[in-house]
Short mmCIF file of C-alpha atoms in Angstrom, two decimals:
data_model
loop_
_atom_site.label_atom_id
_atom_site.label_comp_id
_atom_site.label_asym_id
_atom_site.label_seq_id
_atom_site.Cartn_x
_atom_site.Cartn_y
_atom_site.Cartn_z
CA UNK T 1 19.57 14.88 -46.35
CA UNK T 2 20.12 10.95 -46.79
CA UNK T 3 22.41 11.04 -43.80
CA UNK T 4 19.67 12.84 -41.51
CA UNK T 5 17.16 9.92 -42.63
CA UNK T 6 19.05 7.43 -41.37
CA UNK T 7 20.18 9.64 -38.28
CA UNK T 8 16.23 9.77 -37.57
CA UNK T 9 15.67 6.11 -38.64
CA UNK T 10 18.32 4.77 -36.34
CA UNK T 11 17.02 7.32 -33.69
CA UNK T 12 13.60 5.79 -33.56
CA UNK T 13 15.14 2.15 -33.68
CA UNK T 14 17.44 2.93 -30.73
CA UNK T 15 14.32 4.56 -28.91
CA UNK T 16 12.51 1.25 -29.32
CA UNK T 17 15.32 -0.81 -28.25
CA UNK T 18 15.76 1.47 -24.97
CA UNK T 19 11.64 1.13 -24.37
CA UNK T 20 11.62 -2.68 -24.93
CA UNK T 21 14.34 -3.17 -22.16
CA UNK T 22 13.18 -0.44 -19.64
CA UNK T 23 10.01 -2.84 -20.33
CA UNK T 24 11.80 -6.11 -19.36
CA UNK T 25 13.65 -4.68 -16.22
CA UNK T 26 10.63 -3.02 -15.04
CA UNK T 27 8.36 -6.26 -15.77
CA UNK T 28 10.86 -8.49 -14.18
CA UNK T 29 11.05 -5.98 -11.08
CA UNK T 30 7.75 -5.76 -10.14
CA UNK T 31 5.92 -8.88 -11.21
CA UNK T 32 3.91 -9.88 -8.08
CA UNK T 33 2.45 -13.02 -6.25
CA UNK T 34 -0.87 -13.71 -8.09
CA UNK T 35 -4.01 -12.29 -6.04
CA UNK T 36 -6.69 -14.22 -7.38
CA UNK T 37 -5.58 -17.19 -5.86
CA UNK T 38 -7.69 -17.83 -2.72
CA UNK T 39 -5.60 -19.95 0.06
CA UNK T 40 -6.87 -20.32 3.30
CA UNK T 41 -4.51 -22.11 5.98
CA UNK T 42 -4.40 -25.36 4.32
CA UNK T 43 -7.65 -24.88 1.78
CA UNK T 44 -6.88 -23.62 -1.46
CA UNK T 45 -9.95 -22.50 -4.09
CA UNK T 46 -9.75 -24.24 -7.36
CA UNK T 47 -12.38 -22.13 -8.93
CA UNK T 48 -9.95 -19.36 -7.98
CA UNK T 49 -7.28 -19.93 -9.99
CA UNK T 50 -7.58 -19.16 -13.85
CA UNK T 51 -6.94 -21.39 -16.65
CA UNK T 52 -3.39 -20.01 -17.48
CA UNK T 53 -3.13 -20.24 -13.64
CA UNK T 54 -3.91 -24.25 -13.53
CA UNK T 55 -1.49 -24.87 -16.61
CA UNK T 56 0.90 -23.11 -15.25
CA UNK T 57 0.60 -25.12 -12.21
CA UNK T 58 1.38 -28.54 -13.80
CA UNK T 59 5.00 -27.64 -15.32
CA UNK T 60 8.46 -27.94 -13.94
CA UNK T 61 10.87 -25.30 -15.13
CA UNK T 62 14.72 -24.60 -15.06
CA UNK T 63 14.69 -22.70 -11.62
CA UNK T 64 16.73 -19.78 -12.52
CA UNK T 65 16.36 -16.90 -9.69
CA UNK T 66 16.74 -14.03 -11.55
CA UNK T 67 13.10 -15.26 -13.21
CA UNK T 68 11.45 -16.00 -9.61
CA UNK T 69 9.27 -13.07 -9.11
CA UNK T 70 8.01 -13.95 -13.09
CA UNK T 71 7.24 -17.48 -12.57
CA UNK T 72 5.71 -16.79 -8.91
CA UNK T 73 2.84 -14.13 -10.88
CA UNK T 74 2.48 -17.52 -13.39
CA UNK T 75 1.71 -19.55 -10.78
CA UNK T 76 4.58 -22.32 -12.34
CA UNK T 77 4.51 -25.11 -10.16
CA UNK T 78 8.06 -26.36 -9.66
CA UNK T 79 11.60 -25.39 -10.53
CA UNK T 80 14.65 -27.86 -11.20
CA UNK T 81 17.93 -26.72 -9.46
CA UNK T 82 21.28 -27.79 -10.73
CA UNK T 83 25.02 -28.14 -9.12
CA UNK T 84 25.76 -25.46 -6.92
CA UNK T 85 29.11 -24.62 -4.99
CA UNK T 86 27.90 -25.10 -1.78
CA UNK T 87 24.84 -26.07 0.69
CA UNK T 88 24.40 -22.75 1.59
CA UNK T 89 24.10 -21.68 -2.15
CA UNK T 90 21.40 -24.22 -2.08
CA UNK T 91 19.56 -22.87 0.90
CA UNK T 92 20.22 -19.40 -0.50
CA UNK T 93 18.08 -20.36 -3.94
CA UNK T 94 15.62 -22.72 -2.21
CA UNK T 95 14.99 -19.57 0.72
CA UNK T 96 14.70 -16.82 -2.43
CA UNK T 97 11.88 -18.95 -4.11
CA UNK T 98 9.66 -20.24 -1.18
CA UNK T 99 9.74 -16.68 0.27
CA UNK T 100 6.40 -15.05 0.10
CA UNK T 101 4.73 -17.72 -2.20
CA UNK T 102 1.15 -18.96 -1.71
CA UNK T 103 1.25 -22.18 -3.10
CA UNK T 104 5.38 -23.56 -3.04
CA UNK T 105 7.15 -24.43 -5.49
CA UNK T 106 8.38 -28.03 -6.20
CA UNK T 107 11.73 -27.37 -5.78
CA UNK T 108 13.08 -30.77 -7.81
CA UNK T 109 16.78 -32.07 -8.59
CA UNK T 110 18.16 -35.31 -9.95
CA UNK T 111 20.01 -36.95 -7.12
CA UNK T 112 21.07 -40.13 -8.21
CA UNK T 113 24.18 -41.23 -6.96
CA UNK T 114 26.99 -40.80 -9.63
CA UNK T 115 24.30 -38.20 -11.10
CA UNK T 116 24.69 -35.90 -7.94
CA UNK T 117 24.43 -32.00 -8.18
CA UNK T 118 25.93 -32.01 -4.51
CA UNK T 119 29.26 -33.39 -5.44
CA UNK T 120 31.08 -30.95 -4.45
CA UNK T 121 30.66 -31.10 -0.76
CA UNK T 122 28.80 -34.54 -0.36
CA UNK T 123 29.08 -38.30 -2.67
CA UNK T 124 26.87 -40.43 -2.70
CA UNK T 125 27.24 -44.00 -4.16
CA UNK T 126 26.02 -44.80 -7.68
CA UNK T 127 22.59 -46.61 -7.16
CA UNK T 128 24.24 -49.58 -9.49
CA UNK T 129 26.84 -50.37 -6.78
CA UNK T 130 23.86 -50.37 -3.95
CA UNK T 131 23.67 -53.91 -3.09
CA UNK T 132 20.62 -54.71 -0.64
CA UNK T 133 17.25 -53.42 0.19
CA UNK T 134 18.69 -52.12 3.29
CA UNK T 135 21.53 -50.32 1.68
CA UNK T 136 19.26 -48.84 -0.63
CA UNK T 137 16.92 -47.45 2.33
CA UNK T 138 19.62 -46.10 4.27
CA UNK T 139 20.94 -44.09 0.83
CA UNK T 140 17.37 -43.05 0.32
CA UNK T 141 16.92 -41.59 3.62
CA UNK T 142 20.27 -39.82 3.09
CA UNK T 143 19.76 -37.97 0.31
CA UNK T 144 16.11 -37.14 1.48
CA UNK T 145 17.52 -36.18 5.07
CA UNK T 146 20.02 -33.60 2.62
CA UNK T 147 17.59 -32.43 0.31
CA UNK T 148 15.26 -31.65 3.09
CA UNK T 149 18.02 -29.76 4.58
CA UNK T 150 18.84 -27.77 1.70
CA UNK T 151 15.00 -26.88 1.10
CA UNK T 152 14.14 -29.38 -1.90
CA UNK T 153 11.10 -31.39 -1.66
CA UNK T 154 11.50 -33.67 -4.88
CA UNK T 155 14.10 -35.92 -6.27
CA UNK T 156 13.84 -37.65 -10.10
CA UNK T 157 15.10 -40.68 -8.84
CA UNK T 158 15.49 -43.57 -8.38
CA UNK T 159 16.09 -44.90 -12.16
CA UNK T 160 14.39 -48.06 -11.90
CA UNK T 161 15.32 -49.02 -15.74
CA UNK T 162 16.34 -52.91 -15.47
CA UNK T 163 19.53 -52.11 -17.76
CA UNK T 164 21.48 -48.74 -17.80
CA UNK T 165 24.14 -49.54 -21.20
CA UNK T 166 24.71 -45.76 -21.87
CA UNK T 167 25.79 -44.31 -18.71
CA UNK T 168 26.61 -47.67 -16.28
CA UNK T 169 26.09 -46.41 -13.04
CA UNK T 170 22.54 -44.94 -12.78
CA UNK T 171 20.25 -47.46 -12.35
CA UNK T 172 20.39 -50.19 -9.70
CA UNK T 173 22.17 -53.61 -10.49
CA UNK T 174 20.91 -57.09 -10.75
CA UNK T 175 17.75 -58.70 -11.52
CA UNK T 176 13.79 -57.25 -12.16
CA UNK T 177 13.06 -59.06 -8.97
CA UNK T 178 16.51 -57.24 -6.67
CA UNK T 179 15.67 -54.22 -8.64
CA UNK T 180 12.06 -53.80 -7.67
CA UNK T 181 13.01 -54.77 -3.89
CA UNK T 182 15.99 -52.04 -3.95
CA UNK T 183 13.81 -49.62 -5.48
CA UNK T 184 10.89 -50.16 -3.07
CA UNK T 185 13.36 -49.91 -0.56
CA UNK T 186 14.73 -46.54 -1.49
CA UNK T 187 11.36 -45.25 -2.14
CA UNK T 188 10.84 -45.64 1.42
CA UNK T 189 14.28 -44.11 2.50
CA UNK T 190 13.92 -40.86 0.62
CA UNK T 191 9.95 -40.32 1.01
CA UNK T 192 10.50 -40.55 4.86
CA UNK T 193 12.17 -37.65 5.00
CA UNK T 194 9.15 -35.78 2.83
CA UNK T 195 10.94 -35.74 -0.22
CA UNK T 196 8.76 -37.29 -3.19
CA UNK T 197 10.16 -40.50 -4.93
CA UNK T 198 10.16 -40.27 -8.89
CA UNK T 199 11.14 -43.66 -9.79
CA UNK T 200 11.78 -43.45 -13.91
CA UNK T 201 12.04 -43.38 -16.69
CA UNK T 202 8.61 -45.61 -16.83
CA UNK T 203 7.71 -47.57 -19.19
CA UNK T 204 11.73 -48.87 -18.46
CA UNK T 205 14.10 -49.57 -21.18
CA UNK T 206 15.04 -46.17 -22.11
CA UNK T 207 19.08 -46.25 -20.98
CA UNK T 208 19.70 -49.15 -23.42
CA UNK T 209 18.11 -48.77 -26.41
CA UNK T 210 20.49 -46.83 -29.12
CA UNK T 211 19.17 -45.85 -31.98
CA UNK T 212 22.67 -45.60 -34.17
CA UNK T 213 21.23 -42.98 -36.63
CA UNK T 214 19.78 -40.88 -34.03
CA UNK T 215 16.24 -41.13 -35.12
CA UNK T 216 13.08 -42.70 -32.30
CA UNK T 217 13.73 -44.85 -29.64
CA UNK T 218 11.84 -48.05 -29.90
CA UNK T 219 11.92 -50.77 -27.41
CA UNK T 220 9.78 -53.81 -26.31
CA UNK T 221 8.65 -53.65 -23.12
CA UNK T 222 7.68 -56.79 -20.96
CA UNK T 223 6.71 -57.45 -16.88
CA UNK T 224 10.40 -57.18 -15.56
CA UNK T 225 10.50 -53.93 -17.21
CA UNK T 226 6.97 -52.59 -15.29
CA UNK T 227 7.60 -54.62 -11.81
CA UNK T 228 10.32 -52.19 -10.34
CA UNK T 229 7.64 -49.37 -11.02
CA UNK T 230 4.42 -51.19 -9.69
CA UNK T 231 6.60 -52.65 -6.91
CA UNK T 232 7.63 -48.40 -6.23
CA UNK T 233 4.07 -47.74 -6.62
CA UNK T 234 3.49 -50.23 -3.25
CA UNK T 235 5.78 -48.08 -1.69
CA UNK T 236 4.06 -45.09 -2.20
CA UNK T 237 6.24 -43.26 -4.82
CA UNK T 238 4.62 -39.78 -4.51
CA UNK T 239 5.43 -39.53 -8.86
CA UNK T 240 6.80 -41.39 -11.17
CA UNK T 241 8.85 -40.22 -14.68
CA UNK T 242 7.56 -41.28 -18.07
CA UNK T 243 9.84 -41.54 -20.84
CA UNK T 244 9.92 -40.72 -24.64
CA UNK T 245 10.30 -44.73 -25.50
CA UNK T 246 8.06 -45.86 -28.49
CA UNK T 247 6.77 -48.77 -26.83
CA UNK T 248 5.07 -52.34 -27.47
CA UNK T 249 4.52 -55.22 -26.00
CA UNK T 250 3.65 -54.77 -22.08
CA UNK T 251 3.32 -51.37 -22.77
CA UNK T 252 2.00 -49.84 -25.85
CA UNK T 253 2.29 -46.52 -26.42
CA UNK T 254 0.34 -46.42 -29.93
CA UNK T 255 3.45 -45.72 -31.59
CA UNK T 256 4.01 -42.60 -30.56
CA UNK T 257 6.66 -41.44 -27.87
CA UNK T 258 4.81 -42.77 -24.25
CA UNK T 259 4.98 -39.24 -23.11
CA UNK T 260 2.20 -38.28 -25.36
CA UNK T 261 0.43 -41.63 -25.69
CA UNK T 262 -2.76 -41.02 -23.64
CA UNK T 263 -3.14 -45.12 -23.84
CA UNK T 264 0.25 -45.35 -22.17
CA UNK T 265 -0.64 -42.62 -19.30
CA UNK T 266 -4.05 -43.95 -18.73
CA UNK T 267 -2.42 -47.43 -18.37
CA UNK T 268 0.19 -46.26 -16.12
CA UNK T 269 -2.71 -43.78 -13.68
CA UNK T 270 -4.93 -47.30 -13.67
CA UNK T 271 -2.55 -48.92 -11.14
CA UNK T 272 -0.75 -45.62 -9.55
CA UNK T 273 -2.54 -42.89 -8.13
CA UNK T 274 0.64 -40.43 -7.79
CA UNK T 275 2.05 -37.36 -10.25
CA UNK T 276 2.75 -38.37 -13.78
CA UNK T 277 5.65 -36.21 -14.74
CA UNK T 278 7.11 -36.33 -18.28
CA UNK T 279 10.66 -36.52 -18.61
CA UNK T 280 12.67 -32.95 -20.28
CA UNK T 281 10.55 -32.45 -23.33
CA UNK T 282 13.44 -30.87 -25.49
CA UNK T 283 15.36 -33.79 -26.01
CA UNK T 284 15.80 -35.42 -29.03
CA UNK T 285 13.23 -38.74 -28.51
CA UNK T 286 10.39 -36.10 -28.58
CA UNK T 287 11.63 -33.36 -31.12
CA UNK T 288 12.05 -35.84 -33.38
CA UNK T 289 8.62 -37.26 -33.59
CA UNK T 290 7.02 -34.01 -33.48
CA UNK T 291 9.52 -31.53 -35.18
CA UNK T 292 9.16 -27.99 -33.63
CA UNK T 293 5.38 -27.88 -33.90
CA UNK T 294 3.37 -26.72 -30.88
CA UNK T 295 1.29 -29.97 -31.10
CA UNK T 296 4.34 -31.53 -29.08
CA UNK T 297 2.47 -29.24 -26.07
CA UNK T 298 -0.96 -29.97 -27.29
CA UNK T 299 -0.16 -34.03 -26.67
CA UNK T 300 1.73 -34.07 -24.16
CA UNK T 301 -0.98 -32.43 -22.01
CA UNK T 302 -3.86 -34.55 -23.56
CA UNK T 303 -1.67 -37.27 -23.25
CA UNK T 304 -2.99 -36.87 -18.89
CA UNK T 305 0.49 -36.17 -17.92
CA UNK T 306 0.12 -34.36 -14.40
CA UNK T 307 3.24 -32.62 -14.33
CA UNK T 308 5.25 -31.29 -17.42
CA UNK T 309 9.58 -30.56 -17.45
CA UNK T 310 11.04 -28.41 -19.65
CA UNK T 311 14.59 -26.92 -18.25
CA UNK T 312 15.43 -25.20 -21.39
CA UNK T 313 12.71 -22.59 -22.23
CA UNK T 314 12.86 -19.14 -21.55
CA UNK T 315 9.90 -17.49 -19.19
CA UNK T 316 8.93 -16.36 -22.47
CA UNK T 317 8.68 -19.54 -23.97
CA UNK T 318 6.81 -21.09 -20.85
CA UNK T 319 4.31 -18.24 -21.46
CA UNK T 320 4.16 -19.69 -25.29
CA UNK T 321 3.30 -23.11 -24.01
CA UNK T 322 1.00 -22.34 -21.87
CA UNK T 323 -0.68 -20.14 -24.44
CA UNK T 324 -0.83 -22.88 -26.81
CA UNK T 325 -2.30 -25.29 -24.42
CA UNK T 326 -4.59 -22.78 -23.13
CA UNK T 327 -5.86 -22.21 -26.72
CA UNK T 328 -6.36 -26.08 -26.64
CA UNK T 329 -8.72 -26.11 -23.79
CA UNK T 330 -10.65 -23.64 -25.26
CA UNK T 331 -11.22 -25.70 -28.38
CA UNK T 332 -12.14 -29.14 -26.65
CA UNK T 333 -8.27 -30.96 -27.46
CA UNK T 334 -7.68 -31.17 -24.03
CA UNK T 335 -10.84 -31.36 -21.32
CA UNK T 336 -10.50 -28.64 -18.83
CA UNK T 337 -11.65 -31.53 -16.00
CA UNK T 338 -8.48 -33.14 -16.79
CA UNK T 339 -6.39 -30.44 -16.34
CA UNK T 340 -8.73 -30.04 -12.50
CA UNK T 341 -7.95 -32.87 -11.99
CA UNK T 342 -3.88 -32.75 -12.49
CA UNK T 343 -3.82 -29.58 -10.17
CA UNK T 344 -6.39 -31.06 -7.59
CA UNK T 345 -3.13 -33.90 -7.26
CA UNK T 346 -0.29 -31.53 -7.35
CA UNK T 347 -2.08 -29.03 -4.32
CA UNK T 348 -2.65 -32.42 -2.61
CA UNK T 349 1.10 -33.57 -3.06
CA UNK T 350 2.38 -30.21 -1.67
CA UNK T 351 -0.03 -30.85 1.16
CA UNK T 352 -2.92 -28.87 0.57
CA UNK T 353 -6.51 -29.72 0.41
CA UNK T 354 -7.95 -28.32 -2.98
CA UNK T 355 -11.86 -26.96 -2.40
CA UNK U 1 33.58 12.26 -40.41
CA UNK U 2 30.98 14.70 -41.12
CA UNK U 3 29.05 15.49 -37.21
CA UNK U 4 26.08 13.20 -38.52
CA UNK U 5 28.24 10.12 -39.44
CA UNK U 6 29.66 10.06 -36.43
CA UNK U 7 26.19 10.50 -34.87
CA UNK U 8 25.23 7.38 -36.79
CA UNK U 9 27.82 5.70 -35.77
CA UNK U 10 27.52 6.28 -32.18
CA UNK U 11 23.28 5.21 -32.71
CA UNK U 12 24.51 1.73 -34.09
CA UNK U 13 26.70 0.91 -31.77
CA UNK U 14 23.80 2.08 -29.02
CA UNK U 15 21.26 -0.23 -31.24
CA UNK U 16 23.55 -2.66 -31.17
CA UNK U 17 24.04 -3.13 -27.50
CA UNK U 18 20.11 -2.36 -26.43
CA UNK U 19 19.65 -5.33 -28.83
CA UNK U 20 22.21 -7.73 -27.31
CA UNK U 21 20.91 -7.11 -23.87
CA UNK U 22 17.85 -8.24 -25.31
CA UNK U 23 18.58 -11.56 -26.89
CA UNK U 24 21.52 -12.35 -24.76
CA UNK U 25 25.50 -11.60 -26.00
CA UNK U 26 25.62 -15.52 -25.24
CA UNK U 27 23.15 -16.54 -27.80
CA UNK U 28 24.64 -14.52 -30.54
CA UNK U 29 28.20 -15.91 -29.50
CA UNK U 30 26.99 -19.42 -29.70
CA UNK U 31 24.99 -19.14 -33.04
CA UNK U 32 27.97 -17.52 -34.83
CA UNK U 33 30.22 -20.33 -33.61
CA UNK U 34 27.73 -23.04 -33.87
CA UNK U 35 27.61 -21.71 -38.06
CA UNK U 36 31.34 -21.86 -37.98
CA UNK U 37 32.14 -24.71 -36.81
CA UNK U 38 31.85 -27.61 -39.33
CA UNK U 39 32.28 -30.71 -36.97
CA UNK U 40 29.60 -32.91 -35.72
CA UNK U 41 28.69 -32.54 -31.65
CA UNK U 42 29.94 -35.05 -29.82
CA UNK U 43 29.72 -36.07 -26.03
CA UNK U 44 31.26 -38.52 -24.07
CA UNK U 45 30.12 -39.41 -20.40
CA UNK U 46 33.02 -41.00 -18.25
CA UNK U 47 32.72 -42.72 -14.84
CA UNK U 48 35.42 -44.29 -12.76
CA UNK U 49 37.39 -44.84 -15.74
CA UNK U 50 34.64 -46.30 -17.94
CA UNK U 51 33.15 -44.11 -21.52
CA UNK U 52 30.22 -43.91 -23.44
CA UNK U 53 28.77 -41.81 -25.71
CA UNK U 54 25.23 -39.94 -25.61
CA UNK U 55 23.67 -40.00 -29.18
CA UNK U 56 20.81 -37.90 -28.31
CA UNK U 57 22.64 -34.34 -28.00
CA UNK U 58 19.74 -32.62 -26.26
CA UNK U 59 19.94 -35.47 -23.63
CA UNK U 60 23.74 -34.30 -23.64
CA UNK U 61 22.90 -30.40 -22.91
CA UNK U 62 20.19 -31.21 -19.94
CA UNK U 63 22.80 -33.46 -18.50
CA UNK U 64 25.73 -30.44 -18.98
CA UNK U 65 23.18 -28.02 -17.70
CA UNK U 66 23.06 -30.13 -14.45
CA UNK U 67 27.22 -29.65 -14.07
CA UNK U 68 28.91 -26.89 -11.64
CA UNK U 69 30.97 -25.75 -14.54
CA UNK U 70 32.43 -26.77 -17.94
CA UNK U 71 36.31 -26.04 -18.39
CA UNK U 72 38.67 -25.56 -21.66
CA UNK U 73 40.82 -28.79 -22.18
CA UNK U 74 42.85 -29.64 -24.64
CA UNK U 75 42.46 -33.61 -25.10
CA UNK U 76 42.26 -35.70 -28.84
CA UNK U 77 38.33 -36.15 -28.52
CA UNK U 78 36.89 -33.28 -26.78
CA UNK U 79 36.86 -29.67 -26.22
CA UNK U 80 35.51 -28.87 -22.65
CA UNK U 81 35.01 -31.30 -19.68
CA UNK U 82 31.87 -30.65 -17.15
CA UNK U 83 31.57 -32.18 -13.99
CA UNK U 84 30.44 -31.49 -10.19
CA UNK U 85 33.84 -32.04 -8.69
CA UNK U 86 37.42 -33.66 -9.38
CA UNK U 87 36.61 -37.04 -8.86
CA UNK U 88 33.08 -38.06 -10.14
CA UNK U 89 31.33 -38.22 -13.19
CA UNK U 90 32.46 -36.00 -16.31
CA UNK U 91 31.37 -35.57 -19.69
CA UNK U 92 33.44 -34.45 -22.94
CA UNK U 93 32.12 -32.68 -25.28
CA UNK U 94 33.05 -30.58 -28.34
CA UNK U 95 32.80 -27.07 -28.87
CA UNK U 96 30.06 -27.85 -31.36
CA UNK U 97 28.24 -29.35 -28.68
CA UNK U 98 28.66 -26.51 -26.22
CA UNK U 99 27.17 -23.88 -28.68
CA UNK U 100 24.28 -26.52 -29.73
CA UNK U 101 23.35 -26.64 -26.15
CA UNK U 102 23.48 -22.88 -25.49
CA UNK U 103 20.97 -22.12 -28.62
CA UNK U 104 18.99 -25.03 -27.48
CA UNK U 105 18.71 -22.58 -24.47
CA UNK U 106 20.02 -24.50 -22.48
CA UNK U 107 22.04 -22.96 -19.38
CA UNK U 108 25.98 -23.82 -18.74
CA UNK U 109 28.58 -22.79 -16.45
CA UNK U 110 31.44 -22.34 -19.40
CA UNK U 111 34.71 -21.24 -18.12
#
């Protein structure tokens, strides 16, 4: 008798388990483009999207394909691509998640010289051994010319910190003043070829401050940290990156990582009228300050932040966040005009004219 | 066996399986490893002959996500070295650091 219960117990779990992954394949399989969305040639209808739509919108996620058709019926904005064997691996991806989409996908990488996800069949040099403005644009235009190839239409580069003491080769060399010209330079390169710029990681000092027990990043941030990212913004940078430095001085981010200081944002959106995109919001400069609590989502939307990475969740863990923030809206945190507002930029930057 | 034990047996093993496919074989792997293994993570990024090492370990896994693959090495320091080709940048890191970085969910080419 006792055997038969837990022949019928474990019959009803395994039953379960079967229905919750028929569930998942069959979810996966047939999720479709969303039809609410009203797009007409270049015109799309704001009013048409929904709330969970417009989040959705503003975040960058890890662009696996096996989770295309999922994040297509979100309506997520961009995907981030990493190394791949080949270009046509890349074209492959890029091809699988423009196809059939409405509004397209950012389809981002980091390209930054010895950061470079196309190693395997191209190099590029290391921005810190770039060593004129000219040098700089040609590289720019390279990369841009390849990306565009490949199908990408974003690159989170170039690192415009003034000092790079952790990794040594990703940011350009030499003074505020070279740096600012180089970067303006490369701006110009790469956004020729209709690839947006994303000079980072603004405010600046974030790849030389180390905080030896692991804890926040703090950092004191003056004018030759700001001038390569004003001098990017002349340029035309179509984004820039914003870090998780706790800053002062120049910069103050009201002691709380600049990601989520809406002082720091505003500051920033005064003299740059591009896409604000946070840097990965799992690493360790945010979790830190906020633990695992969902108000790390709540802020860093608040914050005015236009765009939002994360290249770690899960599609189910996107659908968290965007539940949470959603949830914010609704009770005043975070004003649904802002949020307008963020998508009005992002349809513009993809090259539509939001109605 | 008795005809219902092995019945039982057989629905366990089923359970079992429908529930890995579920929450991924990989993130059970890495959690029971991860438990294991007593060391601290550690990674190391190298260029052109020159180290350093990344305290923030998430900034670590987004940066290991990024490589074509990870390989087994056996070396004083490290575990597993990830890179985009032969002859650029690489990082060394730990096994520790490898099963952080796959709870973390973070995805990596491990070979």
């Amino acid at each position: 008798m006792k055997q038969l219960r837990i022949t019928f117990l474990l019959a009803i779990l395994v039953a379960g388990l079967l229905a919750a992954n028929l569930y998942n394949e069959f979810y996966k399989a047939n999720a479709k483009p969303p039809e609410n969305i009203v797009v007409a040639g270049k015109f799309v209808d704001l009013s048409s999207m929904t709330l969970r739509q417009k989040i959705a919108q503003m975040m960058i996620v890890y662009g696996n394909p096996d989770d295309k058709a999922l994040y297509q019926q979100m309506n997520i904005g961009g995907v981030f691509l990493t190394a791949m064997d080949t270009p046509e691996a890349f074209n492959q991806t890029t091809n699988l998640f423009q196809r059939d989409t409405k509004i397209p996908f950012f389809i981002a990488a980091d390209v930054e010289g010895c950061i470079n996800p196309f190693e395997n069949f191209i190099k590029f040099p290391a921005l810190h051994e770039i060593e004129t403005d000219e040098d700089a644009f040609t590289i720019g235009k390279a990369e841009g010319q390849l990306m565009k190839e490949l199908g990408m239409n974003m690159n989170f580069a170039p690192v415009v910190d003034t000092k790079d003491t952790i990794w040594n080769c990703r940011s350009f060399s030499g003074t505020s003043d070279e740096i600012s010209g180089k970067a303006e330079s490369y701006v110009r390169g790469l956004q020729s070829q209709n690839v947006i710029a994303t000079p980072k990681h603004y405010p600046g000092k974030t790849l030389s401050v180390r905080d030896p027990h692991r804890l926040l990043t703090y950092a004191v941030i003056d004018s030759s940290d700001t001038k390569p990212f004003a001098k990017s913004a002349e340029a035309g940078a179509g984004a820039v990156m914003i870090s998780h430095v706790i800053g002062s001085g120049a910069v103050d981010t009201e002691g709380k990582p600049a990601v989520t200081s809406k002082k720091a944002v505003t500051t920033l959106k005064k003299n740059f009228g591009g896409l604000v995109i946070t840097d990965d919001i799992n690493m360790l400069g945010l979790i830190r300050y906020y633990g695992w609590s969902d108000n790390r989502y709540i802020d860093l939307f608040a914050a005015g932040n236009d765009v939002v990475l994360d290249v770690a969740s899960s599609p189910d863990k996107i659908n968290h966040i965007i539940d949470v923030v959603e949830k914010a809206v609704w009770d005043g945190k975070i004003p649904a005009s802002q949020i307008d507002n963020s998508v009005r930029k992002i349809l513009k930057a993809k090259g539509f004219t939001p109605i | 066996m008795g005809k219902l034990a092995i019945l039982n047996v057989a629905l366990l093993v089923a359970a079992l399986a429908l529930f890995l496919n579920l929450a991924g074989p990989a993130d059970m792997t890495a959690n029971v490893v991860y438990a294991l293994d007593k060391s601290e993570p550690k990674c190391i990024f190298e260029y052109r002959g020159l180290q350093s090492a990344i305290d923030d370990i998430n900034q670590c896994c987004f940066e290991l996500q990024q490589q074509r693959t990870c390989s087994q090495e056996t070396a004083v320091n490290s575990d597993y070295v990830c890179s985009n080709s032969d002859y650029g940048a690489k990082y060394r890191v730990n096994a520790k650091t490898i099963s952080y970085c796959k709870i973390q969910g973070y995805r990596l080419n491990v070979k």
